[in-house]
Amino acid sequence: MNITVYLGANEGNNPSLKRAVKELGTWIGKSGNALIYGGSKSGLMGALADSVLSAGGNVTGVEPQFFIENEFQNEGITKLIVTKDMSERKNKMIELGNAFIAFPGGTGTLEEITEIMSKVSLKQLNAPCIVYNLNGYYDGLKAMLKHMIDMGLSSEERQKGIYFAESLEQITDILCSLKED
């Protein structure tokens, strides 16, 4: 399975983020799955890619040309796809993915995962959308989705396929249960 992971190129200021992202990457690599990600060598992105590679997995990075010009790309990954801009990058990452995970990140991560949520809720994408709510990072987003349902602007049926996971174990449980279906 190609697992697209959205996350930041910064490390953040909590050491648990780097530990958790390495744990996720090691699992992806050892489980026989492949990583699709933004292609950067820095921050959490770089740590994720390096951990997948160290565990024997394949990594495809998708990076816009202007990032290449600034030399942000990870030279050690299995494959690098260069796009003309961020829109093309997002579309390519969606095209390549079979499952989507949002690790804690910034506004770019939020934008990317909300596009996946929208596509899942509109039945334009038949793939799990997993929000890795590490240490409650996405509690606000979870509350917002519930608020949408409470206000009658969304429904549980529309949000089917959007999952919040508190741990790597929950992520693997979600993905394994969907494989069995």
GROMACS .gro file of C-alpha atoms in nm:
model
  181
    1MET     CA    1   0.000   0.000   0.000
    2ASN     CA    2   0.120   0.353  -0.076
    3ILE     CA    3   0.074   0.562   0.236
    4THR     CA    4   0.073   0.935   0.177
    5VAL     CA    5   0.183   1.120   0.489
    6TYR     CA    6   0.136   1.494   0.528
    7LEU     CA    7   0.365   1.663   0.779
    8GLY     CA    8   0.593   1.960   0.827
    9ALA     CA    9   0.946   2.031   0.718
   10ASN     CA   10   1.006   2.177   1.065
   11GLU     CA   11   1.085   1.959   1.367
   12GLY     CA   12   0.870   2.146   1.614
   13ASN     CA   13   0.974   2.205   1.972
   14ASN     CA   14   0.852   1.879   2.126
   15PRO     CA   15   1.100   1.586   2.102
   16SER     CA   16   0.810   1.338   2.106
   17LEU     CA   17   0.722   1.445   1.750
   18LYS     CA   18   1.053   1.325   1.608
   19ARG     CA   19   1.034   0.999   1.804
   20ALA     CA   20   0.680   0.933   1.684
   21VAL     CA   21   0.755   1.019   1.321
   22LYS     CA   22   1.054   0.780   1.323
   23GLU     CA   23   0.831   0.510   1.474
   24LEU     CA   24   0.575   0.567   1.197
   25GLY     CA   25   0.845   0.556   0.929
   26THR     CA   26   0.999   0.238   1.068
   27TRP     CA   27   0.656   0.073   1.067
   28ILE     CA   28   0.589   0.181   0.706
   29GLY     CA   29   0.925   0.044   0.594
   30LYS     CA   30   0.906  -0.286   0.785
   31SER     CA   31   0.541  -0.353   0.696
   32GLY     CA   32   0.609  -0.366   0.323
   33ASN     CA   33   0.418  -0.045   0.257
   34ALA     CA   34   0.568   0.252   0.070
   35LEU     CA   35   0.580   0.618   0.169
   36ILE     CA   36   0.456   0.905  -0.045
   37TYR     CA   37   0.548   1.242   0.106
   38GLY     CA   38   0.649   1.598   0.022
   39GLY     CA   39   1.011   1.517  -0.065
   40SER     CA   40   1.197   1.741   0.179
   41LYS     CA   41   1.519   1.646   0.356
   42SER     CA   42   1.451   1.868   0.656
   43GLY     CA   43   1.255   1.849   0.978
   44LEU     CA   44   0.993   1.585   1.037
   45MET     CA   45   0.973   1.513   0.663
   46GLY     CA   46   1.339   1.418   0.649
   47ALA     CA   47   1.318   1.209   0.967
   48LEU     CA   48   1.016   1.020   0.830
   49ALA     CA   49   1.176   0.944   0.495
   50ASP     CA   50   1.507   0.840   0.650
   51SER     CA   51   1.335   0.604   0.894
   52VAL     CA   52   1.135   0.436   0.614
   53LEU     CA   53   1.455   0.388   0.413
   54SER     CA   54   1.646   0.257   0.717
   55ALA     CA   55   1.371  -0.002   0.767
   56GLY     CA   56   1.407  -0.121   0.407
   57GLY     CA   57   1.107   0.060   0.261
   58ASN     CA   58   1.054   0.263  -0.056
   59VAL     CA   59   1.005   0.638  -0.048
   60THR     CA   60   0.862   0.860  -0.320
   61GLY     CA   61   0.895   1.233  -0.271
   62VAL     CA   62   0.680   1.480  -0.460
   63GLU     CA   63   0.825   1.829  -0.465
   64PRO     CA   64   0.750   2.145  -0.660
   65GLN     CA   65   1.023   2.295  -0.879
   66PHE     CA   66   1.072   2.599  -0.656
   67PHE     CA   67   1.168   2.370  -0.365
   68ILE     CA   68   1.423   2.198  -0.590
   69GLU     CA   69   1.569   2.537  -0.678
   70ASN     CA   70   1.615   2.600  -0.305
   71GLU     CA   71   1.770   2.251  -0.261
   72PHE     CA   72   1.515   2.120  -0.012
   73GLN     CA   73   1.490   1.777  -0.180
   74ASN     CA   74   1.604   1.458  -0.011
   75GLU     CA   75   1.866   1.304  -0.241
   76GLY     CA   76   1.855   0.964  -0.070
   77ILE     CA   77   1.496   0.867  -0.144
   78THR     CA   78   1.387   0.594  -0.384
   79LYS     CA   79   1.213   0.827  -0.630
   80LEU     CA   80   1.166   1.203  -0.663
   81ILE     CA   81   0.881   1.348  -0.870
   82VAL     CA   82   0.917   1.717  -0.954
   83THR     CA   83   0.599   1.916  -1.014
   84LYS     CA   84   0.552   2.266  -1.153
   85ASP     CA   85   0.373   2.396  -0.842
   86MET     CA   86   0.201   2.307  -0.514
   87SER     CA   87  -0.135   2.229  -0.678
   88GLU     CA   88   0.023   1.973  -0.909
   89ARG     CA   89   0.216   1.834  -0.612
   90LYS     CA   90  -0.103   1.783  -0.407
   91ASN     CA   91  -0.280   1.616  -0.697
   92LYS     CA   92   0.013   1.379  -0.759
   93MET     CA   93   0.033   1.283  -0.390
   94ILE     CA   94  -0.340   1.205  -0.392
   95GLU     CA   95  -0.309   1.009  -0.716
   96LEU     CA   96  -0.028   0.794  -0.573
   97GLY     CA   97  -0.183   0.729  -0.231
   98ASN     CA   98  -0.395   0.438  -0.111
   99ALA     CA   99  -0.422   0.572   0.245
  100PHE     CA  100  -0.361   0.919   0.387
  101ILE     CA  101  -0.218   1.020   0.724
  102ALA     CA  102  -0.185   1.369   0.868
  103PHE     CA  103   0.099   1.382   1.119
  104PRO     CA  104   0.115   1.700   1.331
  105GLY     CA  105   0.222   1.984   1.104
  106GLY     CA  106   0.154   2.341   1.007
  107THR     CA  107  -0.091   2.518   0.779
  108GLY     CA  108   0.023   2.325   0.472
  109THR     CA  109  -0.046   1.994   0.645
  110LEU     CA  110  -0.386   2.119   0.754
  111GLU     CA  111  -0.473   2.232   0.402
  112GLU     CA  112  -0.365   1.900   0.251
  113ILE     CA  113  -0.555   1.679   0.495
  114THR     CA  114  -0.871   1.887   0.477
  115GLU     CA  115  -0.870   1.839   0.101
  116ILE     CA  116  -0.853   1.462   0.161
  117MET     CA  117  -1.137   1.489   0.415
  118SER     CA  118  -1.348   1.674   0.161
  119LYS     CA  119  -1.279   1.421  -0.115
  120VAL     CA  120  -1.360   1.131   0.122
  121SER     CA  121  -1.684   1.294   0.241
  122LEU     CA  122  -1.792   1.363  -0.119
  123LYS     CA  123  -1.709   1.002  -0.213
  124GLN     CA  124  -1.453   1.128  -0.465
  125LEU     CA  125  -1.182   0.929  -0.289
  126ASN     CA  126  -1.222   0.578  -0.151
  127ALA     CA  127  -0.928   0.570   0.088
  128PRO     CA  128  -0.885   0.608   0.463
  129CYS     CA  129  -0.807   0.956   0.591
  130ILE     CA  130  -0.628   0.919   0.924
  131VAL     CA  131  -0.554   1.217   1.144
  132TYR     CA  132  -0.270   1.126   1.381
  133ASN     CA  133  -0.388   1.304   1.694
  134LEU     CA  134  -0.056   1.262   1.875
  135ASN     CA  135  -0.074   1.413   2.225
  136GLY     CA  136  -0.409   1.573   2.136
  137TYR     CA  137  -0.257   1.781   1.856
  138TYR     CA  138  -0.572   1.766   1.644
  139ASP     CA  139  -0.830   1.785   1.925
  140GLY     CA  140  -0.952   2.119   1.787
  141LEU     CA  141  -1.004   1.972   1.440
  142LYS     CA  142  -1.186   1.674   1.587
  143ALA     CA  143  -1.414   1.909   1.780
  144MET     CA  144  -1.475   2.115   1.466
  145LEU     CA  145  -1.588   1.809   1.269
  146LYS     CA  146  -1.825   1.712   1.552
  147HIS     CA  147  -1.954   2.070   1.561
  148MET     CA  148  -2.031   2.048   1.188
  149ILE     CA  149  -2.243   1.739   1.256
  150ASP     CA  150  -2.412   1.902   1.558
  151MET     CA  151  -2.500   2.206   1.344
  152GLY     CA  152  -2.647   1.988   1.068
  153LEU     CA  153  -2.381   2.099   0.819
  154SER     CA  154  -2.225   1.754   0.793
  155SER     CA  155  -2.319   1.405   0.907
  156GLU     CA  156  -2.160   1.092   1.045
  157GLU     CA  157  -2.225   0.930   0.707
  158ARG     CA  158  -2.041   1.210   0.525
  159GLN     CA  159  -1.748   1.182   0.765
  160LYS     CA  160  -1.725   0.804   0.730
  161GLY     CA  161  -1.369   0.725   0.626
  162ILE     CA  162  -1.218   1.002   0.841
  163TYR     CA  163  -1.043   0.857   1.145
  164PHE     CA  164  -0.861   1.007   1.441
  165ALA     CA  165  -0.583   0.791   1.585
  166GLU     CA  166  -0.401   0.861   1.910
  167SER     CA  167  -0.114   0.617   1.847
  168LEU     CA  168   0.069   0.418   1.583
  169GLU     CA  169  -0.109   0.108   1.711
  170GLN     CA  170  -0.446   0.267   1.634
  171ILE     CA  171  -0.324   0.366   1.286
  172THR     CA  172  -0.215   0.010   1.211
  173ASP     CA  173  -0.544  -0.125   1.349
  174ILE     CA  174  -0.743   0.106   1.118
  175LEU     CA  175  -0.538   0.012   0.812
  176CYS     CA  176  -0.544  -0.361   0.891
  177SER     CA  177  -0.921  -0.363   0.949
  178LEU     CA  178  -0.976  -0.190   0.614
  179LYS     CA  179  -0.754  -0.441   0.433
  180GLU     CA  180  -0.976  -0.720   0.567
  181ASP     CA  181  -1.295  -0.560   0.431
   0.00000   0.00000   0.00000
